[in-house]
Short mmCIF file of C-alpha atoms (C1' of nucleotides) in Angstrom, two decimals:
data_model
loop_
_atom_site.label_atom_id
_atom_site.label_comp_id
_atom_site.label_asym_id
_atom_site.label_seq_id
_atom_site.Cartn_x
_atom_site.Cartn_y
_atom_site.Cartn_z
CA UNK A 27 17.10 4.25 -46.30
CA UNK A 28 16.96 2.33 -43.05
CA UNK A 29 19.59 3.84 -40.84
CA UNK A 30 19.30 3.56 -37.07
CA UNK A 31 16.09 2.59 -35.31
CA UNK A 32 16.26 -0.95 -36.57
CA UNK A 33 13.27 -3.25 -36.15
CA UNK A 34 11.10 -0.84 -34.24
CA UNK A 35 9.94 1.15 -37.24
CA UNK A 36 8.70 -1.97 -38.95
CA UNK A 37 6.66 -3.24 -36.09
CA UNK A 38 2.95 -3.21 -36.44
CA UNK A 39 0.27 -4.23 -34.02
CA UNK A 40 -0.46 -7.58 -35.64
CA UNK A 41 2.99 -8.87 -34.80
CA UNK A 42 3.15 -7.18 -31.40
CA UNK A 43 4.31 -9.48 -28.60
CA UNK A 44 2.03 -7.83 -26.01
CA UNK A 45 -0.97 -7.46 -28.27
CA UNK A 46 -3.08 -9.96 -26.32
CA UNK A 47 -2.34 -8.64 -22.83
CA UNK A 48 -1.91 -4.89 -23.14
CA UNK A 49 -4.46 -2.09 -23.04
CA UNK A 50 -5.38 -2.92 -26.65
CA UNK A 51 -6.10 -6.59 -25.87
CA UNK A 52 -9.83 -6.36 -26.41
CA UNK A 53 -9.81 -4.03 -29.42
CA UNK A 54 -11.34 -5.20 -32.66
CA UNK A 55 -9.60 -4.96 -36.03
CA UNK A 56 -10.82 -1.46 -36.86
CA UNK A 57 -9.73 -0.11 -33.54
CA UNK A 58 -6.31 -1.71 -33.89
CA UNK A 59 -5.87 -0.02 -37.25
CA UNK A 60 -6.51 3.33 -35.60
CA UNK A 61 -4.14 2.62 -32.75
CA UNK A 62 -1.54 1.31 -35.16
CA UNK A 63 -1.54 4.65 -36.94
CA UNK A 64 -1.39 6.62 -33.68
CA UNK A 65 1.36 4.69 -31.94
CA UNK A 66 5.08 5.36 -31.90
CA UNK A 67 7.91 3.52 -30.20
CA UNK A 68 10.36 4.98 -27.73
CA UNK A 69 13.38 3.35 -26.20
CA UNK A 70 15.08 4.11 -22.90
CA UNK A 71 18.45 2.87 -21.72
CA UNK A 72 18.77 1.07 -18.41
CA UNK A 73 18.88 3.61 -15.59
CA UNK A 74 17.18 6.38 -17.57
CA UNK A 75 14.11 8.20 -16.26
CA UNK A 76 10.97 7.67 -18.32
CA UNK A 77 8.91 10.18 -16.36
CA UNK A 78 9.50 12.53 -13.43
CA UNK A 79 6.96 13.22 -10.72
CA UNK A 80 5.62 16.72 -11.26
CA UNK A 81 6.52 16.82 -14.94
CA UNK A 82 3.97 17.26 -17.62
CA UNK A 83 2.94 13.89 -19.03
CA UNK A 84 3.03 14.23 -22.80
CA UNK A 85 2.40 10.59 -23.53
CA UNK A 86 1.02 7.34 -22.19
CA UNK A 87 2.07 3.91 -23.32
CA UNK A 88 2.67 0.23 -22.81
CA UNK A 89 5.88 -1.54 -21.93
CA UNK A 90 6.79 -3.70 -24.93
CA UNK A 91 10.06 -5.03 -23.55
CA UNK A 92 12.22 -4.49 -20.49
CA UNK A 93 11.42 -3.58 -16.90
CA UNK A 94 10.68 -0.24 -15.27
CA UNK A 95 9.75 0.84 -11.76
CA UNK A 96 7.20 3.28 -10.40
CA UNK A 97 8.70 5.06 -7.40
CA UNK A 98 8.59 8.11 -5.23
CA UNK A 99 11.37 9.95 -3.43
CA UNK A 100 11.27 11.83 -0.15
CA UNK A 101 13.36 15.00 0.23
CA UNK A 102 15.91 13.25 2.38
CA UNK A 103 16.45 10.54 -0.21
CA UNK A 104 14.29 7.75 1.16
CA UNK A 105 12.73 5.96 -1.77
CA UNK A 106 9.73 3.66 -2.11
CA UNK A 107 9.04 1.65 -5.22
CA UNK A 108 5.32 1.27 -5.79
CA UNK A 109 5.36 -1.18 -8.62
CA UNK A 110 7.21 -3.05 -11.31
CA UNK A 111 6.29 -2.41 -14.90
CA UNK A 112 6.79 -5.47 -17.06
CA UNK A 113 5.87 -6.04 -20.71
CA UNK A 114 2.18 -5.24 -21.36
CA UNK A 115 1.93 -2.98 -18.30
CA UNK A 116 0.60 0.52 -18.90
CA UNK A 117 2.34 3.78 -18.04
CA UNK A 118 0.53 7.02 -17.49
CA UNK A 119 -2.85 8.19 -16.45
CA UNK A 120 -5.38 9.58 -18.87
CA UNK A 121 -7.17 12.54 -17.36
CA UNK A 122 -4.17 13.84 -15.46
CA UNK A 123 -1.55 16.00 -17.02
CA UNK A 124 1.28 15.86 -14.52
CA UNK A 125 2.92 12.65 -13.37
CA UNK A 126 2.62 11.82 -9.68
CA UNK A 127 5.47 9.30 -9.61
CA UNK A 128 8.88 8.77 -11.09
CA UNK A 129 9.08 6.02 -13.66
CA UNK A 130 12.57 4.64 -14.27
CA UNK A 131 13.87 2.13 -16.78
CA UNK A 132 15.87 -0.48 -14.91
CA UNK A 133 16.74 -2.51 -17.97
CA UNK A 134 16.64 -1.22 -21.55
CA UNK A 135 12.98 -0.50 -22.16
CA UNK A 136 10.89 -0.12 -25.29
CA UNK A 137 7.52 1.56 -25.01
CA UNK A 138 4.60 1.69 -27.39
CA UNK A 139 3.47 5.28 -26.89
CA UNK A 140 0.48 7.44 -27.69
CA UNK A 141 0.22 11.20 -27.36
CA UNK A 142 -1.81 11.72 -24.23
CA UNK A 143 -4.46 13.96 -25.79
CA UNK A 144 -5.12 11.61 -28.71
CA UNK A 145 -5.22 8.64 -26.39
CA UNK A 146 -7.72 10.36 -24.11
CA UNK A 147 -10.00 10.98 -27.08
CA UNK A 148 -9.65 7.35 -28.07
CA UNK A 149 -10.54 6.22 -24.53
CA UNK A 150 -13.60 8.44 -24.54
CA UNK A 151 -14.79 7.03 -27.86
CA UNK A 152 -13.82 3.39 -27.53
CA UNK A 153 -15.56 1.32 -24.85
CA UNK A 154 -13.21 -1.59 -25.55
CA UNK A 155 -10.31 0.56 -24.42
CA UNK A 156 -11.92 2.22 -21.41
CA UNK A 157 -13.20 -1.15 -20.22
CA UNK A 158 -9.77 -2.69 -20.63
CA UNK A 159 -8.18 0.29 -18.86
CA UNK A 160 -10.61 -0.24 -15.99
CA UNK A 161 -9.81 -3.92 -15.79
CA UNK A 162 -6.08 -3.18 -15.73
CA UNK A 163 -6.47 -0.38 -13.17
CA UNK A 164 -8.43 -2.69 -10.86
CA UNK A 165 -5.78 -5.38 -11.22
CA UNK A 166 -3.11 -2.86 -10.30
CA UNK A 167 -5.19 -1.72 -7.36
CA UNK A 168 -5.39 -5.30 -6.11
CA UNK A 169 -1.64 -5.68 -6.53
CA UNK A 170 -1.01 -2.40 -4.70
CA UNK A 171 -3.21 -3.52 -1.82
CA UNK A 172 -1.49 -6.88 -1.59
CA UNK A 173 1.79 -5.00 -1.40
CA UNK A 174 0.41 -2.80 1.39
CA UNK A 175 0.00 -5.93 3.50
CA UNK A 176 3.61 -6.83 2.77
CA UNK A 177 4.90 -3.36 3.60
CA UNK A 178 2.83 -2.87 6.72
CA UNK A 179 2.84 -6.27 8.36
CA UNK A 180 5.33 -8.76 6.96
CA UNK A 181 8.77 -9.54 8.37
CA UNK A 182 11.90 -9.15 6.26
CA UNK A 183 11.97 -12.89 5.64
CA UNK A 184 8.31 -12.98 4.62
CA UNK A 185 8.86 -10.00 2.35
CA UNK A 186 11.70 -11.72 0.49
CA UNK A 187 9.76 -14.96 0.17
CA UNK A 188 6.70 -13.10 -1.10
CA UNK A 189 8.78 -11.16 -3.59
CA UNK A 190 10.40 -14.33 -4.92
CA UNK A 191 7.01 -16.01 -5.26
CA UNK A 192 5.75 -13.00 -7.17
CA UNK A 193 8.65 -13.37 -9.61
CA UNK A 194 7.92 -17.08 -9.90
CA UNK A 195 4.29 -16.34 -10.66
CA UNK A 196 5.05 -13.65 -13.22
CA UNK A 197 7.67 -15.73 -14.98
CA UNK A 198 5.24 -18.65 -15.12
CA UNK A 199 2.52 -16.62 -16.78
CA UNK A 200 0.96 -18.55 -19.58
CA UNK A 201 2.46 -21.82 -18.48
CA UNK A 202 0.63 -24.21 -16.23
CA UNK A 203 0.23 -22.85 -12.72
CA UNK A 204 3.12 -24.07 -10.66
CA UNK A 205 2.58 -24.64 -6.96
CA UNK A 206 5.05 -27.41 -6.40
CA UNK A 207 8.42 -28.69 -7.58
CA UNK A 208 11.46 -26.60 -8.49
CA UNK A 209 11.74 -23.40 -10.48
CA UNK A 210 14.53 -21.28 -11.90
CA UNK A 211 14.13 -17.49 -11.93
CA UNK A 212 16.17 -14.41 -12.75
CA UNK A 213 15.85 -11.40 -10.48
CA UNK A 214 15.01 -8.27 -12.44
CA UNK A 215 16.30 -5.96 -9.68
CA UNK A 216 19.48 -5.18 -7.77
CA UNK A 217 19.57 -5.68 -4.00
CA UNK A 218 19.05 -1.96 -3.55
CA UNK A 219 16.06 -1.84 -5.90
CA UNK A 220 14.52 -4.84 -4.13
CA UNK A 221 15.04 -3.06 -0.81
CA UNK A 222 13.25 0.04 -2.11
CA UNK A 223 10.40 -2.14 -3.29
CA UNK A 224 9.98 -3.95 0.01
CA UNK A 225 10.66 -1.13 2.44
CA UNK A 226 13.96 -2.62 3.62
CA UNK A 227 17.64 -1.75 3.39
CA UNK A 228 19.89 -3.44 0.87
CA UNK A 229 21.88 -5.02 3.72
CA UNK A 230 18.77 -6.67 5.13
CA UNK A 231 17.85 -7.98 1.68
CA UNK A 232 21.32 -9.41 1.24
CA UNK A 233 21.28 -11.03 4.66
CA UNK A 234 17.91 -12.64 4.10
CA UNK A 235 19.06 -14.05 0.77
CA UNK A 236 22.13 -15.50 2.49
CA UNK A 237 19.98 -17.01 5.19
CA UNK A 238 17.56 -18.60 2.73
CA UNK A 239 20.57 -19.91 0.79
CA UNK A 240 22.17 -21.45 3.88
CA UNK A 241 18.87 -23.07 4.73
CA UNK A 242 18.58 -24.53 1.24
CA UNK A 243 15.36 -22.67 0.46
CA UNK A 244 17.09 -21.12 -2.55
CA UNK A 245 20.19 -21.95 -4.61
CA UNK A 246 22.11 -19.07 -6.13
CA UNK A 247 23.56 -19.54 -9.59
CA UNK A 248 25.26 -16.15 -9.67
CA UNK A 249 23.93 -12.98 -8.07
CA UNK A 250 20.79 -12.72 -10.13
CA UNK A 251 19.88 -16.27 -11.04
CA UNK A 252 18.14 -18.34 -8.44
CA UNK A 253 16.81 -21.85 -8.28
CA UNK A 254 14.02 -22.60 -5.88
CA UNK A 255 14.19 -26.35 -5.19
CA UNK A 256 10.83 -26.47 -3.45
CA UNK A 257 8.37 -23.79 -4.45
CA UNK A 258 5.82 -24.99 -1.94
CA UNK A 259 8.29 -24.64 0.92
CA UNK A 260 9.08 -21.08 -0.09
CA UNK A 261 5.39 -20.28 -0.38
CA UNK A 262 5.01 -21.41 3.22
CA UNK A 263 7.47 -18.70 4.24
CA UNK A 264 5.45 -15.87 2.73
CA UNK A 265 2.99 -15.64 5.59
CA UNK A 266 0.18 -15.34 3.04
CA UNK A 267 -2.84 -17.48 2.76
CA UNK A 268 -2.69 -19.51 -0.43
CA UNK A 269 -4.93 -17.40 -2.62
CA UNK B 1130 -30.31 7.59 17.55
CA UNK B 1131 -30.82 7.18 13.86
CA UNK B 1132 -34.32 8.30 13.06
CA UNK B 1133 -32.96 9.04 9.62
CA UNK B 1134 -32.74 5.39 8.64
CA UNK B 1135 -36.48 5.15 7.91
CA UNK B 1136 -36.03 7.82 5.26
CA UNK B 1137 -33.81 5.54 3.27
CA UNK B 1138 -36.70 3.76 1.63
CA UNK B 1139 -37.97 7.04 0.29
CA UNK B 1140 -34.67 8.24 -1.05
CA UNK B 1141 -34.30 8.61 -4.72
CA UNK B 1142 -31.24 9.56 -6.70
CA UNK B 1143 -32.22 13.17 -7.22
CA UNK B 1144 -31.98 13.87 -3.50
CA UNK B 1145 -28.96 11.66 -2.93
CA UNK B 1146 -26.20 13.31 -0.88
CA UNK B 1147 -23.43 11.58 -2.82
CA UNK B 1148 -24.99 11.95 -6.25
CA UNK B 1149 -22.31 14.35 -7.49
CA UNK B 1150 -19.27 12.41 -6.30
CA UNK B 1151 -20.15 8.73 -6.55
CA UNK B 1152 -19.88 6.30 -9.41
CA UNK B 1153 -23.04 7.80 -10.89
CA UNK B 1154 -21.67 11.35 -10.87
CA UNK B 1155 -21.42 11.69 -14.64
CA UNK B 1156 -24.62 9.88 -15.55
CA UNK B 1157 -27.28 11.72 -17.50
CA UNK B 1158 -30.96 11.82 -16.50
CA UNK B 1159 -31.95 8.69 -18.42
CA UNK B 1160 -29.13 6.69 -16.92
CA UNK B 1161 -30.02 7.88 -13.43
CA UNK B 1162 -33.59 6.71 -13.92
CA UNK B 1163 -32.29 3.26 -14.75
CA UNK B 1164 -29.96 3.18 -11.76
CA UNK B 1165 -32.68 4.54 -9.51
CA UNK B 1166 -34.82 1.55 -10.40
CA UNK B 1167 -31.99 -0.91 -9.90
CA UNK B 1168 -30.64 0.35 -6.60
CA UNK B 1169 -31.50 -0.77 -3.10
CA UNK B 1170 -30.24 0.39 0.27
CA UNK B 1171 -28.58 -1.73 2.91
CA UNK B 1172 -27.51 -0.78 6.39
CA UNK B 1173 -24.82 -2.26 8.57
CA UNK B 1174 -24.24 -1.67 12.25
CA UNK B 1175 -20.88 -0.49 13.50
CA UNK B 1176 -18.52 -3.46 13.73
CA UNK B 1177 -20.42 -5.62 11.27
CA UNK B 1178 -18.72 -7.22 8.25
CA UNK B 1179 -19.96 -5.97 4.89
CA UNK B 1180 -17.97 -8.46 2.88
CA UNK B 1181 -15.57 -11.31 3.62
CA UNK B 1182 -12.48 -12.08 1.59
CA UNK B 1183 -13.16 -15.26 -0.38
CA UNK B 1184 -16.93 -14.90 -0.25
CA UNK B 1185 -19.02 -14.58 -3.31
CA UNK B 1186 -19.72 -10.92 -4.02
CA UNK B 1187 -23.41 -10.65 -4.72
CA UNK B 1188 -23.51 -6.87 -4.89
CA UNK B 1189 -21.50 -3.76 -5.44
CA UNK B 1190 -22.37 -0.34 -4.11
CA UNK B 1191 -21.51 3.09 -2.83
CA UNK B 1192 -21.13 4.28 0.72
CA UNK B 1193 -23.94 6.76 1.37
CA UNK B 1194 -23.14 7.42 5.01
CA UNK B 1195 -20.73 6.12 7.60
CA UNK B 1196 -17.21 4.76 7.42
CA UNK B 1197 -15.91 1.32 6.48
CA UNK B 1198 -12.45 -0.18 6.08
CA UNK B 1199 -10.91 -2.46 3.49
CA UNK B 1200 -8.60 -4.87 5.22
CA UNK B 1201 -6.87 -8.20 5.04
CA UNK B 1202 -5.99 -10.67 7.78
CA UNK B 1203 -3.04 -13.04 8.00
CA UNK B 1204 -3.57 -16.48 9.55
CA UNK B 1205 -1.82 -15.46 12.74
CA UNK B 1206 -4.06 -12.46 13.19
CA UNK B 1207 -1.90 -9.68 11.84
CA UNK B 1208 -4.15 -7.23 10.06
CA UNK B 1209 -3.52 -4.53 7.49
CA UNK B 1210 -6.09 -1.95 6.55
CA UNK B 1211 -5.78 -1.00 2.91
CA UNK B 1212 -8.20 1.87 2.80
CA UNK B 1213 -10.95 3.87 4.37
CA UNK B 1214 -14.32 3.96 2.65
CA UNK B 1215 -16.12 7.23 3.20
CA UNK B 1216 -19.36 8.50 1.67
CA UNK B 1217 -19.29 8.28 -2.15
CA UNK B 1218 -16.56 5.61 -2.16
CA UNK B 1219 -17.31 2.46 -4.12
CA UNK B 1220 -17.30 -1.10 -2.78
CA UNK B 1221 -16.79 -4.14 -4.96
CA UNK B 1222 -15.19 -5.01 -8.21
CA UNK B 1223 -17.17 -5.65 -11.36
CA UNK B 1224 -15.71 -8.56 -13.28
CA UNK B 1225 -14.71 -10.52 -10.21
CA UNK B 1226 -17.07 -12.72 -8.31
CA UNK B 1227 -15.24 -13.34 -5.08
CA UNK B 1228 -14.07 -10.59 -2.76
CA UNK B 1229 -10.34 -10.34 -2.19
CA UNK B 1230 -10.57 -8.25 0.98
CA UNK B 1231 -12.67 -7.93 4.07
CA UNK B 1232 -14.83 -4.85 4.24
CA UNK B 1233 -15.99 -3.86 7.71
CA UNK B 1234 -18.37 -1.15 8.89
CA UNK B 1235 -16.66 0.83 11.62
CA UNK B 1236 -19.55 3.18 12.19
CA UNK B 1237 -23.14 2.53 11.18
CA UNK B 1238 -23.03 2.40 7.40
CA UNK B 1239 -25.64 2.80 4.70
CA UNK B 1240 -24.87 1.53 1.22
CA UNK B 1241 -26.54 2.16 -2.10
CA UNK B 1242 -26.30 -1.31 -3.66
CA UNK B 1243 -26.70 -2.90 -7.05
CA UNK B 1244 -26.83 -6.59 -7.84
CA UNK B 1245 -23.44 -7.35 -9.30
CA UNK B 1246 -24.64 -8.96 -12.50
CA UNK B 1247 -27.03 -6.11 -13.34
CA UNK B 1248 -24.37 -3.56 -12.51
CA UNK B 1249 -21.85 -5.28 -14.76
CA UNK B 1250 -24.29 -5.14 -17.64
CA UNK B 1251 -24.85 -1.48 -16.93
CA UNK B 1252 -21.09 -0.83 -16.91
CA UNK B 1253 -20.71 -2.61 -20.23
CA UNK B 1254 -23.49 -0.57 -21.81
CA UNK B 1255 -22.92 2.81 -20.24
CA UNK B 1256 -19.67 4.62 -21.07
CA UNK B 1257 -20.46 7.29 -18.47
CA UNK B 1258 -20.28 4.66 -15.79
CA UNK B 1259 -17.25 2.76 -17.02
CA UNK B 1260 -15.40 6.03 -17.48
CA UNK B 1261 -16.32 7.19 -13.99
CA UNK B 1262 -15.34 3.78 -12.60
CA UNK B 1263 -11.97 4.15 -14.30
CA UNK B 1264 -11.48 7.62 -12.88
CA UNK B 1265 -12.32 6.42 -9.39
CA UNK B 1266 -10.12 3.33 -9.70
CA UNK B 1267 -7.18 5.47 -10.78
CA UNK B 1268 -7.75 7.82 -7.85
CA UNK B 1269 -7.77 4.88 -5.49
CA UNK B 1270 -4.63 3.55 -7.10
CA UNK B 1271 -2.90 6.88 -6.48
CA UNK B 1272 -4.08 6.84 -2.87
CA UNK B 1273 -2.88 3.26 -2.42
CA UNK B 1274 0.54 4.16 -3.80
CA UNK B 1275 0.83 7.18 -1.54
CA UNK B 1276 0.06 4.88 1.36
CA UNK B 1277 2.75 2.46 0.22
CA UNK B 1278 5.31 5.23 0.76
CA UNK B 1279 3.93 5.75 4.25
CA UNK B 1280 3.99 2.04 5.08
CA UNK B 1281 7.39 1.33 3.59
CA UNK B 1282 9.43 4.36 4.50
CA UNK B 1283 7.88 6.69 7.05
CA UNK B 1284 8.60 6.75 10.79
CA UNK B 1285 5.82 6.30 13.34
CA UNK B 1286 5.73 10.04 13.91
CA UNK B 1287 5.53 10.81 10.19
CA UNK B 1288 2.82 8.20 9.79
CA UNK B 1289 0.64 9.80 12.46
CA UNK B 1290 1.20 13.30 11.08
CA UNK B 1291 0.38 12.09 7.55
CA UNK B 1292 -2.74 10.33 8.77
CA UNK B 1293 -3.95 13.43 10.61
CA UNK B 1294 -3.32 15.59 7.57
CA UNK B 1295 -5.30 13.14 5.45
CA UNK B 1296 -8.24 13.51 7.86
CA UNK B 1297 -7.86 17.28 7.72
CA UNK B 1298 -7.91 17.20 3.94
CA UNK B 1299 -10.92 14.88 3.73
CA UNK B 1300 -12.91 16.85 6.28
CA UNK B 1301 -12.11 20.03 4.40
CA UNK B 1302 -13.40 18.72 1.11
CA UNK B 1303 -15.53 21.27 -0.63
CA UNK B 1304 -14.34 24.10 1.59
CA UNK B 1305 -11.43 26.31 0.64
CA UNK B 1306 -8.14 24.44 0.72
CA UNK B 1307 -6.62 24.91 4.12
CA UNK B 1308 -2.87 24.89 4.42
CA UNK B 1309 -2.46 27.18 7.38
CA UNK B 1310 -4.15 28.18 10.62
CA UNK B 1311 -5.95 25.85 13.03
CA UNK B 1312 -8.36 23.03 12.40
CA UNK B 1313 -10.63 20.80 14.45
CA UNK B 1314 -11.10 17.19 13.42
CA UNK B 1315 -12.75 14.03 14.71
CA UNK B 1316 -10.89 10.76 14.33
CA UNK B 1317 -13.02 8.14 12.61
CA UNK B 1318 -10.96 5.25 14.00
CA UNK B 1319 -9.91 3.73 17.31
CA UNK B 1320 -6.21 3.57 18.20
CA UNK B 1321 -6.18 -0.05 17.15
CA UNK B 1322 -7.82 0.63 13.79
CA UNK B 1323 -5.36 3.48 13.15
CA UNK B 1324 -2.51 1.11 13.99
CA UNK B 1325 -3.80 -1.45 11.50
CA UNK B 1326 -4.02 1.24 8.86
CA UNK B 1327 -0.49 2.54 9.40
CA UNK B 1328 1.31 -0.73 10.06
CA UNK B 1329 1.95 0.06 13.74
CA UNK B 1330 0.79 -1.25 17.10
CA UNK B 1331 -1.89 0.53 19.07
CA UNK B 1332 0.66 1.31 21.80
CA UNK B 1333 2.92 3.12 19.36
CA UNK B 1334 -0.02 5.11 18.02
CA UNK B 1335 -1.02 6.10 21.54
CA UNK B 1336 2.54 7.10 22.44
CA UNK B 1337 2.94 9.23 19.34
CA UNK B 1338 -0.33 11.02 20.05
CA UNK B 1339 0.87 11.72 23.59
CA UNK B 1340 4.16 13.04 22.27
CA UNK B 1341 2.50 15.35 19.74
CA UNK B 1342 0.17 16.53 22.50
CA UNK B 1343 3.03 17.30 24.90
CA UNK B 1344 4.78 19.20 22.14
CA UNK B 1345 1.66 21.24 21.43
CA UNK B 1346 1.34 20.01 17.86
CA UNK B 1347 -2.15 18.77 18.69
CA UNK B 1348 -4.70 19.49 21.45
CA UNK B 1349 -6.97 16.68 22.52
CA UNK B 1350 -10.59 17.52 23.35
CA UNK B 1351 -11.48 14.00 24.42
CA UNK B 1352 -10.07 10.82 22.89
CA UNK B 1353 -11.45 11.30 19.42
CA UNK B 1354 -11.63 15.06 18.95
CA UNK B 1355 -8.45 16.87 18.12
CA UNK B 1356 -7.54 20.46 17.45
CA UNK B 1357 -4.51 21.18 15.34
CA UNK B 1358 -3.40 24.69 16.27
CA UNK B 1359 -0.97 24.99 13.37
CA UNK B 1360 -1.77 22.86 10.34
CA UNK B 1361 1.38 23.96 8.55
CA UNK B 1362 3.57 22.81 11.43
CA UNK B 1363 1.93 19.39 11.40
CA UNK B 1364 2.33 19.16 7.64
CA UNK B 1365 6.05 19.73 8.15
CA UNK B 1366 6.13 16.56 10.27
CA UNK B 1367 4.72 14.33 7.55
CA UNK B 1368 8.00 13.96 5.66
CA UNK B 1369 6.11 14.47 2.41
CA UNK B 1370 6.82 16.97 -0.24
CA UNK B 1371 3.99 19.50 -0.39
CA UNK B 1372 2.09 18.09 -3.34
"C1'" DC C 751 45.46 -1.19 -13.41
"C1'" DG C 752 42.50 1.67 -10.78
"C1'" DT C 753 37.91 2.71 -10.23
"C1'" DC C 754 33.28 1.87 -9.41
"C1'" DA C 755 28.83 -0.42 -9.06
"C1'" DG C 756 26.91 -4.17 -6.91
"C1'" DG C 757 27.09 -7.37 -3.21
"C1'" DT C 758 28.31 -9.69 1.40
"C1'" DT C 759 29.20 -9.79 6.18
"C1'" DG C 760 30.17 -7.98 10.90
"C1'" DA C 761 29.37 -4.83 14.97
"C1'" DT C 762 26.43 -1.79 17.08
"C1'" DT C 763 22.28 1.01 17.65
"C1'" DA C 764 17.61 2.38 17.80
"C1'" DG C 765 12.79 2.49 16.76
"C1'" DG C 766 8.90 -0.05 17.52
"C1'" DA C 767 7.02 -4.43 19.19
"C1'" DT C 768 5.81 -6.94 23.07
"C1'" DC C 769 4.41 -7.78 27.71
"C1'" DA C 770 2.18 -5.84 31.52
"C1'" DA C 771 -0.31 -2.80 34.67
"C1'" DC C 772 -3.61 0.48 35.22
"C1'" DA C 773 -7.32 4.25 34.14
"C1'" DC C 774 -11.77 5.33 32.73
"C1'" DA C 775 -16.46 5.38 30.72
"C1'" DG C 776 -20.55 3.00 29.70
"C1'" DG C 777 -23.47 -0.65 30.22
"C1'" DT C 778 -25.90 -4.42 32.73
"C1'" DG C 779 -27.86 -7.08 36.07
"C1'" DG C 780 -28.65 -8.10 40.96
"C1'" DC D 1161 -27.53 2.00 43.89
"C1'" DC D 1162 -23.49 -0.50 43.49
"C1'" DA D 1163 -20.47 -4.30 41.83
"C1'" DC D 1164 -18.82 -5.98 37.79
"C1'" DC D 1165 -17.50 -6.32 33.19
"C1'" DT D 1166 -15.84 -4.93 28.74
"C1'" DG D 1167 -13.94 -1.95 25.29
"C1'" DT D 1168 -10.81 1.66 24.77
"C1'" DG D 1169 -6.80 4.15 25.88
"C1'" DT D 1170 -2.33 5.36 28.41
"C1'" DT D 1171 2.12 4.51 30.18
"C1'" DG D 1172 6.20 1.80 31.74
"C1'" DA D 1173 9.87 -1.87 31.20
"C1'" DT D 1174 12.12 -4.81 28.29
"C1'" DC D 1175 13.21 -7.12 24.01
"C1'" DC D 1176 14.19 -7.77 19.22
"C1'" DT D 1177 14.20 -6.90 14.35
"C1'" DA D 1178 15.99 -4.31 11.06
"C1'" DA D 1179 18.66 0.10 10.40
"C1'" DT D 1180 23.02 2.05 10.49
"C1'" DC D 1181 27.91 2.28 10.12
"C1'" DA D 1182 31.78 0.04 8.34
"C1'" DA D 1183 35.00 -3.13 6.10
"C1'" DC D 1184 35.82 -5.83 2.40
"C1'" DC D 1185 34.97 -8.71 -1.95
"C1'" DT D 1186 34.15 -9.34 -6.90
"C1'" DG D 1187 33.81 -8.46 -11.71
"C1'" DA D 1188 33.32 -5.12 -15.44
"C1'" DC D 1189 35.36 -1.57 -17.88
"C1'" DG D 1190 37.93 2.55 -19.50
#
DNA sequence: CGTCAGGTTGATTAGGATCAACACAGGTGG
DNA sequence: CCACCTGTGTTGATCCTAATCAACCTGACG
């Protein structure tokens, strides 16, 4: 009876790992029952497109596991990544029927999806959801604006330091806020993907990592695993005020 | 100069010039009556701060007339402008009590304000408003992401061309969409403010304007007034796909 | 094994930043 | 009325950061 599609089919909202942070975070029990019936899971392999700019958006959804990027390409191949999508982040825009950005799975990704038309109805009828959507959209807007400062005004070194601190912050979510001491992180992106996110080339990213390593600001345990011996010192390299 | 300012006190929502595009656009008559009673106008002279990053946000509001910028400063004085606020644009973030950005009036500005706490209650109780807020936040998010491509990947020349086309588009709002022929525009920003918006220096902005002028892409009728003889040709310089 | 994706490092170039001088209009006060 | 100042803008000379071009390394995998 149960062939492929292992655990996913059995999942329900009450055991959902992103239940408390996703778009459904503020829904009450009745609303969750409705969403539970509407939802379906989709999986994407690392490297696969989830959505193409210009395509019709048939669904919206939340990242349950894995990492994806929001990006846009220019005709000549230049690429800018506008955001990382981590578990609990929302994909898609109710009220618009074609995607304006490419969304790409960079690790294996599982989404909790809703058909766009049904979800739009649900948003219109459920203040808990539209209010939560607003909250999340405003958070993303703040993040986008912070990134605009990075892209427009920060040096390569400051960009890398800021990026690393963002990873530290995201991987510390839930735990006590960490502003001092050491921290171990795993980079979710290749050098090239980091470059596209920060408006640099992959060579510049690589060089800045080497420089920070030689200076002892970071210790590399493999290409993707990094220890930051002194988080405060790295923070001081970001150029940001300590918000 | 502005003999219109006295009129502000008499304004009510039914004669409001931004009624159909602002946060209140989708409100019904009853809701407008409530907002009408809650609102108050505030004016700011050109150059004056409207809000400081870190300050307590006592109010939110809509731009009724004039232009303001959203920007952030680094300790060493580097500045990045994250957005222009034109009539009907919304200032402030319900659900947050300190501002995360500076907002500055760059021309004389009139705002239609609401006390933040009352507005938040209204948002919570009025789906028309929270839905409109969501729509506007998502539009701003799209605009911010488009600008991230400009900041991260475009050349100085492409940045200027993109900026000019944005002004063309905004000053054409309501009229038929113009993708060809000539167009006259007035720049709302100084060279320095444009530089801060595009992640350039004022010298580079000035040089690129001179270059476009020498090439005949633009004609300058004074420092701030520009004629674009061939809008399509300028669009071709933006590096963007024709979305 | 050979191939390929991901990464590092070196040499050179170029696009903008920086530093600097000057132009010009609009006040302002003597 | 003029001398002076200040904010805004232009242009030139030089410098520097990051892009570009290129070689090579490593590990995974068919």
